[in-house]
Amino acid sequence: MSINCIIVDDDEFAITHLRVLISQIPFLNLITYYQSAAQALSAMETQDIQLIFMDIDMPEMSGMEFARMLQATHGANAPRIIFISGYERFALEGYKVNALDYLLKPVVYEEFLKSAYKAKTYFTEKEKPAAHAENYLPNEFIFLKVEYEMVRIYLKDILYVEGFKDYVKVYLTGDLGYVKALATMKAVEEKLPANGFIRVHRSFIISIDKIDSLTKNTIKIRKITIPITEQFKEEFRKFAHQWL
């Protein structure tokens, strides 16, 4: 397969470096590059762009502002973004705008290659036909047993999961409250996609894009502070090393 991509960065050296990296990945097809987010935004209407390598800290319109605007105007059809920045502090914000990945400058080939293959996997899966008539992808929801029926829970609504002895509570966004389901934490963990959820405690699984703040030992989602225990700290450290 071939993935149409563009570069958006106000740094000419960074653009040159990225062009070289892209040229070494056979399935990436570089359409063009822009030195401002405004230029790139106007190009979205006339070009078939699937992937954007986007700098964050740019004048006039930042990469984050660009991503939010793209989501507002294109919704689910928006191109995916791989953010590239010299600053670690933007990484968490990248997840909140559904970035496909986040790379630190100067970008090394090995890390760039991993991101490229992450994009390839995403677009390969996206091209597969829908699995059922409602036209939802299978990984958009899970089913859990609630009393005497199986209840559909959409992944986008999950804040975190809290485990008890014989059941779990799945806390949801907005006014949805929580769902009390007959399941073990292990069973729920196996149902949830690893790229969107991570277990940080014997009793807690959290949704990555719902994290509001974090430290080395805790995560805050809304007003709830969730501890990260030693058993899961190393795995979480690997995931969050660019922020801490």
PDB file of C-alpha atoms in Angstrom:
ATOM      1  CA  MET A   1       0.000   0.000   0.000  1.00  0.00           C
ATOM      2  CA  SER A   2       0.990   3.649  -0.409  1.00  0.00           C
ATOM      3  CA  ILE A   3       0.263   6.372   2.153  1.00  0.00           C
ATOM      4  CA  ASN A   4      -0.021   9.938   0.870  1.00  0.00           C
ATOM      5  CA  CYS A   5       1.648  12.291   3.324  1.00  0.00           C
ATOM      6  CA  ILE A   6       2.753  15.886   3.750  1.00  0.00           C
ATOM      7  CA  ILE A   7       5.165  17.722   6.050  1.00  0.00           C
ATOM      8  CA  VAL A   8       4.145  20.860   7.950  1.00  0.00           C
ATOM      9  CA  ASP A   9       7.048  22.581   9.690  1.00  0.00           C
ATOM     10  CA  ASP A  10       8.394  26.140   9.728  1.00  0.00           C
ATOM     11  CA  ASP A  11      11.980  24.886  10.083  1.00  0.00           C
ATOM     12  CA  GLU A  12      13.661  24.313   6.714  1.00  0.00           C
ATOM     13  CA  PHE A  13      16.312  22.040   8.207  1.00  0.00           C
ATOM     14  CA  ALA A  14      13.621  19.868   9.822  1.00  0.00           C
ATOM     15  CA  ILE A  15      11.756  19.646   6.499  1.00  0.00           C
ATOM     16  CA  THR A  16      14.904  18.538   4.692  1.00  0.00           C
ATOM     17  CA  HIS A  17      15.627  15.920   7.358  1.00  0.00           C
ATOM     18  CA  LEU A  18      12.076  14.552   7.227  1.00  0.00           C
ATOM     19  CA  ARG A  19      12.127  14.402   3.428  1.00  0.00           C
ATOM     20  CA  VAL A  20      15.219  12.205   3.621  1.00  0.00           C
ATOM     21  CA  LEU A  21      13.614   9.922   6.205  1.00  0.00           C
ATOM     22  CA  ILE A  22      10.389   9.618   4.208  1.00  0.00           C
ATOM     23  CA  SER A  23      12.331   8.781   1.055  1.00  0.00           C
ATOM     24  CA  GLN A  24      13.702   5.709   2.847  1.00  0.00           C
ATOM     25  CA  ILE A  25      10.235   4.300   3.616  1.00  0.00           C
ATOM     26  CA  PRO A  26       8.824   2.690   0.439  1.00  0.00           C
ATOM     27  CA  PHE A  27       5.153   2.904   1.425  1.00  0.00           C
ATOM     28  CA  LEU A  28       5.249   6.649   2.248  1.00  0.00           C
ATOM     29  CA  ASN A  29       4.410   8.917  -0.681  1.00  0.00           C
ATOM     30  CA  LEU A  30       5.400  12.518   0.080  1.00  0.00           C
ATOM     31  CA  ILE A  31       3.020  14.824  -1.799  1.00  0.00           C
ATOM     32  CA  THR A  32       4.536  18.134  -0.726  1.00  0.00           C
ATOM     33  CA  TYR A  33       5.497  20.188   2.328  1.00  0.00           C
ATOM     34  CA  TYR A  34       4.345  23.449   3.904  1.00  0.00           C
ATOM     35  CA  GLN A  35       5.967  25.929   6.238  1.00  0.00           C
ATOM     36  CA  SER A  36       2.750  27.021   7.930  1.00  0.00           C
ATOM     37  CA  ALA A  37      -0.370  25.297   9.233  1.00  0.00           C
ATOM     38  CA  ALA A  38      -2.593  27.794   7.407  1.00  0.00           C
ATOM     39  CA  GLN A  39      -1.148  26.768   4.036  1.00  0.00           C
ATOM     40  CA  ALA A  40      -1.642  23.098   4.859  1.00  0.00           C
ATOM     41  CA  LEU A  41      -5.229  23.623   6.005  1.00  0.00           C
ATOM     42  CA  SER A  42      -6.242  25.160   2.680  1.00  0.00           C
ATOM     43  CA  ALA A  43      -4.559  22.282   0.831  1.00  0.00           C
ATOM     44  CA  MET A  44      -6.762  19.744   2.623  1.00  0.00           C
ATOM     45  CA  GLU A  45      -9.648  20.689   0.322  1.00  0.00           C
ATOM     46  CA  THR A  46      -7.845  19.838  -2.901  1.00  0.00           C
ATOM     47  CA  GLN A  47      -5.444  17.006  -2.058  1.00  0.00           C
ATOM     48  CA  ASP A  48      -5.936  13.416  -0.947  1.00  0.00           C
ATOM     49  CA  ILE A  49      -3.813  13.482   2.204  1.00  0.00           C
ATOM     50  CA  GLN A  50      -3.831  10.550   4.628  1.00  0.00           C
ATOM     51  CA  LEU A  51      -0.939  11.367   6.962  1.00  0.00           C
ATOM     52  CA  ILE A  52       0.644  14.601   8.200  1.00  0.00           C
ATOM     53  CA  PHE A  53       4.047  14.971   9.844  1.00  0.00           C
ATOM     54  CA  MET A  54       3.317  18.082  11.863  1.00  0.00           C
ATOM     55  CA  ASP A  55       5.461  20.407  13.939  1.00  0.00           C
ATOM     56  CA  ILE A  56       3.697  21.810  17.004  1.00  0.00           C
ATOM     57  CA  ASP A  57       5.407  25.072  17.876  1.00  0.00           C
ATOM     58  CA  MET A  58       4.736  27.251  14.814  1.00  0.00           C
ATOM     59  CA  PRO A  59       3.793  30.942  14.448  1.00  0.00           C
ATOM     60  CA  GLU A  60       0.240  32.084  13.647  1.00  0.00           C
ATOM     61  CA  MET A  61      -1.329  28.629  14.053  1.00  0.00           C
ATOM     62  CA  SER A  62       0.209  25.880  16.184  1.00  0.00           C
ATOM     63  CA  GLY A  63       0.122  22.217  15.284  1.00  0.00           C
ATOM     64  CA  MET A  64      -2.373  21.575  18.110  1.00  0.00           C
ATOM     65  CA  GLU A  65      -4.705  24.302  16.835  1.00  0.00           C
ATOM     66  CA  PHE A  66      -4.392  22.823  13.355  1.00  0.00           C
ATOM     67  CA  ALA A  67      -5.296  19.337  14.642  1.00  0.00           C
ATOM     68  CA  ARG A  68      -8.380  20.603  16.485  1.00  0.00           C
ATOM     69  CA  MET A  69      -9.540  22.553  13.439  1.00  0.00           C
ATOM     70  CA  LEU A  70      -8.996  19.527  11.216  1.00  0.00           C
ATOM     71  CA  GLN A  71     -11.097  17.377  13.543  1.00  0.00           C
ATOM     72  CA  ALA A  72     -13.850  19.992  13.558  1.00  0.00           C
ATOM     73  CA  THR A  73     -13.976  20.306   9.762  1.00  0.00           C
ATOM     74  CA  HIS A  74     -13.254  16.727   8.668  1.00  0.00           C
ATOM     75  CA  GLY A  75     -14.329  14.591  11.620  1.00  0.00           C
ATOM     76  CA  ALA A  76     -13.552  10.890  11.191  1.00  0.00           C
ATOM     77  CA  ASN A  77     -12.257  11.556   7.667  1.00  0.00           C
ATOM     78  CA  ALA A  78      -9.461  13.840   8.874  1.00  0.00           C
ATOM     79  CA  PRO A  79      -5.902  12.810   7.982  1.00  0.00           C
ATOM     80  CA  ARG A  80      -3.959  11.240  10.849  1.00  0.00           C
ATOM     81  CA  ILE A  81      -1.175  13.278  12.421  1.00  0.00           C
ATOM     82  CA  ILE A  82       2.263  12.322  13.669  1.00  0.00           C
ATOM     83  CA  PHE A  83       3.498  15.231  15.758  1.00  0.00           C
ATOM     84  CA  ILE A  84       7.178  16.148  15.662  1.00  0.00           C
ATOM     85  CA  SER A  85       8.469  18.597  18.245  1.00  0.00           C
ATOM     86  CA  GLY A  86      11.531  19.631  20.161  1.00  0.00           C
ATOM     87  CA  TYR A  87       9.513  19.811  23.385  1.00  0.00           C
ATOM     88  CA  GLU A  88       8.413  16.857  25.530  1.00  0.00           C
ATOM     89  CA  ARG A  89       5.682  18.851  27.262  1.00  0.00           C
ATOM     90  CA  PHE A  90       3.366  18.657  24.246  1.00  0.00           C
ATOM     91  CA  ALA A  91       3.185  14.854  24.176  1.00  0.00           C
ATOM     92  CA  LEU A  92       0.100  14.457  26.366  1.00  0.00           C
ATOM     93  CA  GLU A  93      -1.787  17.103  24.384  1.00  0.00           C
ATOM     94  CA  GLY A  94      -1.008  15.086  21.260  1.00  0.00           C
ATOM     95  CA  TYR A  95      -2.963  12.127  22.608  1.00  0.00           C
ATOM     96  CA  LYS A  96      -5.915  14.378  23.389  1.00  0.00           C
ATOM     97  CA  VAL A  97      -6.253  15.329  19.705  1.00  0.00           C
ATOM     98  CA  ASN A  98      -5.926  11.667  18.714  1.00  0.00           C
ATOM     99  CA  ALA A  99      -2.423  11.921  17.273  1.00  0.00           C
ATOM    100  CA  LEU A 100      -1.150   8.709  15.755  1.00  0.00           C
ATOM    101  CA  ASP A 101       2.287   9.208  17.299  1.00  0.00           C
ATOM    102  CA  TYR A 102       4.671  11.768  18.793  1.00  0.00           C
ATOM    103  CA  LEU A 103       8.354  12.098  17.898  1.00  0.00           C
ATOM    104  CA  LEU A 104      11.007  14.278  19.466  1.00  0.00           C
ATOM    105  CA  LYS A 105      13.463  16.320  17.415  1.00  0.00           C
ATOM    106  CA  PRO A 106      16.019  15.532  16.233  1.00  0.00           C
ATOM    107  CA  VAL A 107      14.130  12.563  14.800  1.00  0.00           C
ATOM    108  CA  VAL A 108      16.229   9.410  14.492  1.00  0.00           C
ATOM    109  CA  TYR A 109      15.572   6.840  11.784  1.00  0.00           C
ATOM    110  CA  GLU A 110      14.661   3.971  14.144  1.00  0.00           C
ATOM    111  CA  GLU A 111      11.909   5.978  15.880  1.00  0.00           C
ATOM    112  CA  PHE A 112      10.653   7.358  12.581  1.00  0.00           C
ATOM    113  CA  LEU A 113      10.460   3.846  11.144  1.00  0.00           C
ATOM    114  CA  LYS A 114       8.350   2.676  14.101  1.00  0.00           C
ATOM    115  CA  SER A 115       5.926   5.556  13.559  1.00  0.00           C
ATOM    116  CA  ALA A 116       5.741   4.840   9.839  1.00  0.00           C
ATOM    117  CA  TYR A 117       4.826   1.216  10.481  1.00  0.00           C
ATOM    118  CA  LYS A 118       2.260   2.301  13.067  1.00  0.00           C
ATOM    119  CA  ALA A 119       0.662   4.390  10.316  1.00  0.00           C
ATOM    120  CA  LYS A 120       0.805   1.482   7.887  1.00  0.00           C
ATOM    121  CA  THR A 121      -0.928  -0.801  10.392  1.00  0.00           C
ATOM    122  CA  TYR A 122      -3.624   1.809  11.022  1.00  0.00           C
ATOM    123  CA  PHE A 123      -4.436   2.358   7.340  1.00  0.00           C
ATOM    124  CA  THR A 124      -4.299  -1.357   6.563  1.00  0.00           C
ATOM    125  CA  GLU A 125      -6.892  -2.007   9.277  1.00  0.00           C
ATOM    126  CA  LYS A 126      -8.983   0.943   8.143  1.00  0.00           C
ATOM    127  CA  GLU A 127      -9.255  -0.466   4.628  1.00  0.00           C
ATOM    128  CA  LYS A 128     -10.787  -3.718   5.874  1.00  0.00           C
ATOM    129  CA  PRO A 129     -14.578  -3.918   5.373  1.00  0.00           C
ATOM    130  CA  ALA A 130     -16.881  -3.274   8.323  1.00  0.00           C
ATOM    131  CA  ALA A 131     -17.690  -6.375  10.318  1.00  0.00           C
ATOM    132  CA  HIS A 132     -21.413  -5.736  10.759  1.00  0.00           C
ATOM    133  CA  ALA A 133     -24.344  -3.793   9.406  1.00  0.00           C
ATOM    134  CA  GLU A 134     -24.132  -0.831  11.763  1.00  0.00           C
ATOM    135  CA  ASN A 135     -20.819   0.028  10.103  1.00  0.00           C
ATOM    136  CA  TYR A 136     -18.868   0.212  13.369  1.00  0.00           C
ATOM    137  CA  LEU A 137     -15.358  -1.188  13.490  1.00  0.00           C
ATOM    138  CA  PRO A 138     -15.018  -4.079  15.977  1.00  0.00           C
ATOM    139  CA  ASN A 139     -12.482  -2.165  18.047  1.00  0.00           C
ATOM    140  CA  GLU A 140     -14.850   0.752  18.707  1.00  0.00           C
ATOM    141  CA  PHE A 141     -16.678  -1.037  21.519  1.00  0.00           C
ATOM    142  CA  ILE A 142     -16.679  -4.018  23.855  1.00  0.00           C
ATOM    143  CA  PHE A 143     -19.474  -6.087  25.363  1.00  0.00           C
ATOM    144  CA  LEU A 144     -19.649  -6.753  29.115  1.00  0.00           C
ATOM    145  CA  LYS A 145     -22.146  -8.776  31.128  1.00  0.00           C
ATOM    146  CA  VAL A 146     -24.407  -6.522  33.199  1.00  0.00           C
ATOM    147  CA  GLU A 147     -26.886  -8.520  35.291  1.00  0.00           C
ATOM    148  CA  TYR A 148     -28.619 -10.803  32.752  1.00  0.00           C
ATOM    149  CA  GLU A 149     -27.598  -9.185  29.481  1.00  0.00           C
ATOM    150  CA  MET A 150     -24.521  -8.276  27.444  1.00  0.00           C
ATOM    151  CA  VAL A 151     -24.174  -4.492  27.225  1.00  0.00           C
ATOM    152  CA  ARG A 152     -22.247  -2.608  24.544  1.00  0.00           C
ATOM    153  CA  ILE A 153     -19.759  -0.044  25.874  1.00  0.00           C
ATOM    154  CA  TYR A 154     -18.060   2.347  23.466  1.00  0.00           C
ATOM    155  CA  LEU A 155     -14.334   2.765  24.018  1.00  0.00           C
ATOM    156  CA  LYS A 156     -14.497   6.521  23.446  1.00  0.00           C
ATOM    157  CA  ASP A 157     -16.775   6.832  26.506  1.00  0.00           C
ATOM    158  CA  ILE A 158     -14.516   4.977  28.960  1.00  0.00           C
ATOM    159  CA  LEU A 159     -12.592   7.061  31.515  1.00  0.00           C
ATOM    160  CA  TYR A 160     -11.200   4.210  33.591  1.00  0.00           C
ATOM    161  CA  VAL A 161     -12.048   0.764  34.941  1.00  0.00           C
ATOM    162  CA  GLU A 162     -11.982  -0.092  38.648  1.00  0.00           C
ATOM    163  CA  GLY A 163     -11.788  -3.724  39.700  1.00  0.00           C
ATOM    164  CA  PHE A 164     -13.364  -5.378  42.708  1.00  0.00           C
ATOM    165  CA  LYS A 165     -13.456  -9.014  43.822  1.00  0.00           C
ATOM    166  CA  ASP A 166     -16.136 -10.350  41.498  1.00  0.00           C
ATOM    167  CA  TYR A 167     -16.970  -7.388  39.287  1.00  0.00           C
ATOM    168  CA  VAL A 168     -15.700  -4.190  37.703  1.00  0.00           C
ATOM    169  CA  LYS A 169     -17.022  -0.657  37.459  1.00  0.00           C
ATOM    170  CA  VAL A 170     -16.466   1.015  34.094  1.00  0.00           C
ATOM    171  CA  TYR A 171     -16.601   4.794  34.608  1.00  0.00           C
ATOM    172  CA  LEU A 172     -17.874   6.731  31.611  1.00  0.00           C
ATOM    173  CA  THR A 173     -17.807  10.291  30.281  1.00  0.00           C
ATOM    174  CA  GLY A 174     -20.465  12.960  30.741  1.00  0.00           C
ATOM    175  CA  ASP A 175     -23.644  11.935  32.512  1.00  0.00           C
ATOM    176  CA  LEU A 176     -23.219   8.224  31.754  1.00  0.00           C
ATOM    177  CA  GLY A 177     -21.965   7.451  35.259  1.00  0.00           C
ATOM    178  CA  TYR A 178     -20.618   3.928  35.449  1.00  0.00           C
ATOM    179  CA  VAL A 179     -21.501   0.389  34.428  1.00  0.00           C
ATOM    180  CA  LYS A 180     -21.169  -2.420  36.966  1.00  0.00           C
ATOM    181  CA  ALA A 181     -20.236  -5.567  35.064  1.00  0.00           C
ATOM    182  CA  LEU A 182     -19.628  -9.174  36.029  1.00  0.00           C
ATOM    183  CA  ALA A 183     -16.021  -9.588  34.863  1.00  0.00           C
ATOM    184  CA  THR A 184     -12.456  -9.821  36.103  1.00  0.00           C
ATOM    185  CA  MET A 185      -9.874  -7.132  35.502  1.00  0.00           C
ATOM    186  CA  LYS A 186      -7.844  -9.588  33.444  1.00  0.00           C
ATOM    187  CA  ALA A 187     -10.829 -10.300  31.168  1.00  0.00           C
ATOM    188  CA  VAL A 188     -11.529  -6.585  30.669  1.00  0.00           C
ATOM    189  CA  GLU A 189      -7.847  -5.840  30.038  1.00  0.00           C
ATOM    190  CA  GLU A 190      -7.779  -8.473  27.294  1.00  0.00           C
ATOM    191  CA  LYS A 191     -10.815  -6.907  25.607  1.00  0.00           C
ATOM    192  CA  LEU A 192      -9.411  -3.367  25.579  1.00  0.00           C
ATOM    193  CA  PRO A 193      -6.938  -2.293  22.841  1.00  0.00           C
ATOM    194  CA  ALA A 194      -3.397  -1.860  24.180  1.00  0.00           C
ATOM    195  CA  ASN A 195      -2.844   1.355  22.210  1.00  0.00           C
ATOM    196  CA  GLY A 196      -5.733   3.092  24.006  1.00  0.00           C
ATOM    197  CA  PHE A 197      -5.703   1.679  27.539  1.00  0.00           C
ATOM    198  CA  ILE A 198      -3.071   0.751  30.088  1.00  0.00           C
ATOM    199  CA  ARG A 199      -3.200  -0.977  33.465  1.00  0.00           C
ATOM    200  CA  VAL A 200      -1.499   1.045  36.201  1.00  0.00           C
ATOM    201  CA  HIS A 201      -2.729  -0.740  39.333  1.00  0.00           C
ATOM    202  CA  ARG A 202      -4.124  -4.120  40.347  1.00  0.00           C
ATOM    203  CA  SER A 203      -7.513  -2.403  40.493  1.00  0.00           C
ATOM    204  CA  PHE A 204      -7.295   0.238  37.745  1.00  0.00           C
ATOM    205  CA  ILE A 205      -7.105   0.368  33.953  1.00  0.00           C
ATOM    206  CA  ILE A 206      -7.082   3.894  32.516  1.00  0.00           C
ATOM    207  CA  SER A 207      -7.958   5.375  29.139  1.00  0.00           C
ATOM    208  CA  ILE A 208      -4.830   7.057  27.778  1.00  0.00           C
ATOM    209  CA  ASP A 209      -6.577   9.948  26.035  1.00  0.00           C
ATOM    210  CA  LYS A 210      -8.577  10.808  29.174  1.00  0.00           C
ATOM    211  CA  ILE A 211      -5.482  11.562  31.298  1.00  0.00           C
ATOM    212  CA  ASP A 212      -5.614  15.167  32.542  1.00  0.00           C
ATOM    213  CA  SER A 213      -2.308  15.165  34.433  1.00  0.00           C
ATOM    214  CA  LEU A 214       0.257  12.748  35.778  1.00  0.00           C
ATOM    215  CA  THR A 215       3.292  12.327  37.994  1.00  0.00           C
ATOM    216  CA  LYS A 216       5.695   9.428  38.413  1.00  0.00           C
ATOM    217  CA  ASN A 217       3.302   7.820  40.894  1.00  0.00           C
ATOM    218  CA  THR A 218      -0.198   9.041  40.056  1.00  0.00           C
ATOM    219  CA  ILE A 219      -2.601   9.791  37.208  1.00  0.00           C
ATOM    220  CA  LYS A 220      -5.452  12.260  37.388  1.00  0.00           C
ATOM    221  CA  ILE A 221      -8.624  11.769  35.334  1.00  0.00           C
ATOM    222  CA  ARG A 222     -11.266  14.419  36.005  1.00  0.00           C
ATOM    223  CA  LYS A 223     -11.202  14.789  39.822  1.00  0.00           C
ATOM    224  CA  ILE A 224     -10.020  11.232  40.497  1.00  0.00           C
ATOM    225  CA  THR A 225      -6.385  10.521  41.388  1.00  0.00           C
ATOM    226  CA  ILE A 226      -5.308   6.980  40.505  1.00  0.00           C
ATOM    227  CA  PRO A 227      -2.091   5.489  41.924  1.00  0.00           C
ATOM    228  CA  ILE A 228       0.536   3.744  39.796  1.00  0.00           C
ATOM    229  CA  THR A 229       1.831   0.742  41.734  1.00  0.00           C
ATOM    230  CA  GLU A 230       5.281  -0.819  41.489  1.00  0.00           C
ATOM    231  CA  GLN A 231       3.938  -3.878  39.649  1.00  0.00           C
ATOM    232  CA  PHE A 232       2.874  -1.730  36.682  1.00  0.00           C
ATOM    233  CA  LYS A 233       5.234   1.236  37.031  1.00  0.00           C
ATOM    234  CA  GLU A 234       7.887  -0.024  34.610  1.00  0.00           C
ATOM    235  CA  GLU A 235       5.352  -0.650  31.837  1.00  0.00           C
ATOM    236  CA  PHE A 236       3.808   2.764  32.409  1.00  0.00           C
ATOM    237  CA  ARG A 237       7.265   4.370  32.472  1.00  0.00           C
ATOM    238  CA  LYS A 238       7.991   2.960  29.009  1.00  0.00           C
ATOM    239  CA  PHE A 239       4.724   4.398  27.776  1.00  0.00           C
ATOM    240  CA  ALA A 240       5.100   7.833  29.399  1.00  0.00           C
ATOM    241  CA  HIS A 241       8.885   8.334  29.384  1.00  0.00           C
ATOM    242  CA  GLN A 242       8.625  11.395  27.106  1.00  0.00           C
ATOM    243  CA  TRP A 243       6.503  13.276  29.665  1.00  0.00           C
ATOM    244  CA  LEU A 244       8.219  12.491  32.969  1.00  0.00           C
TER     245      LEU A 244
END
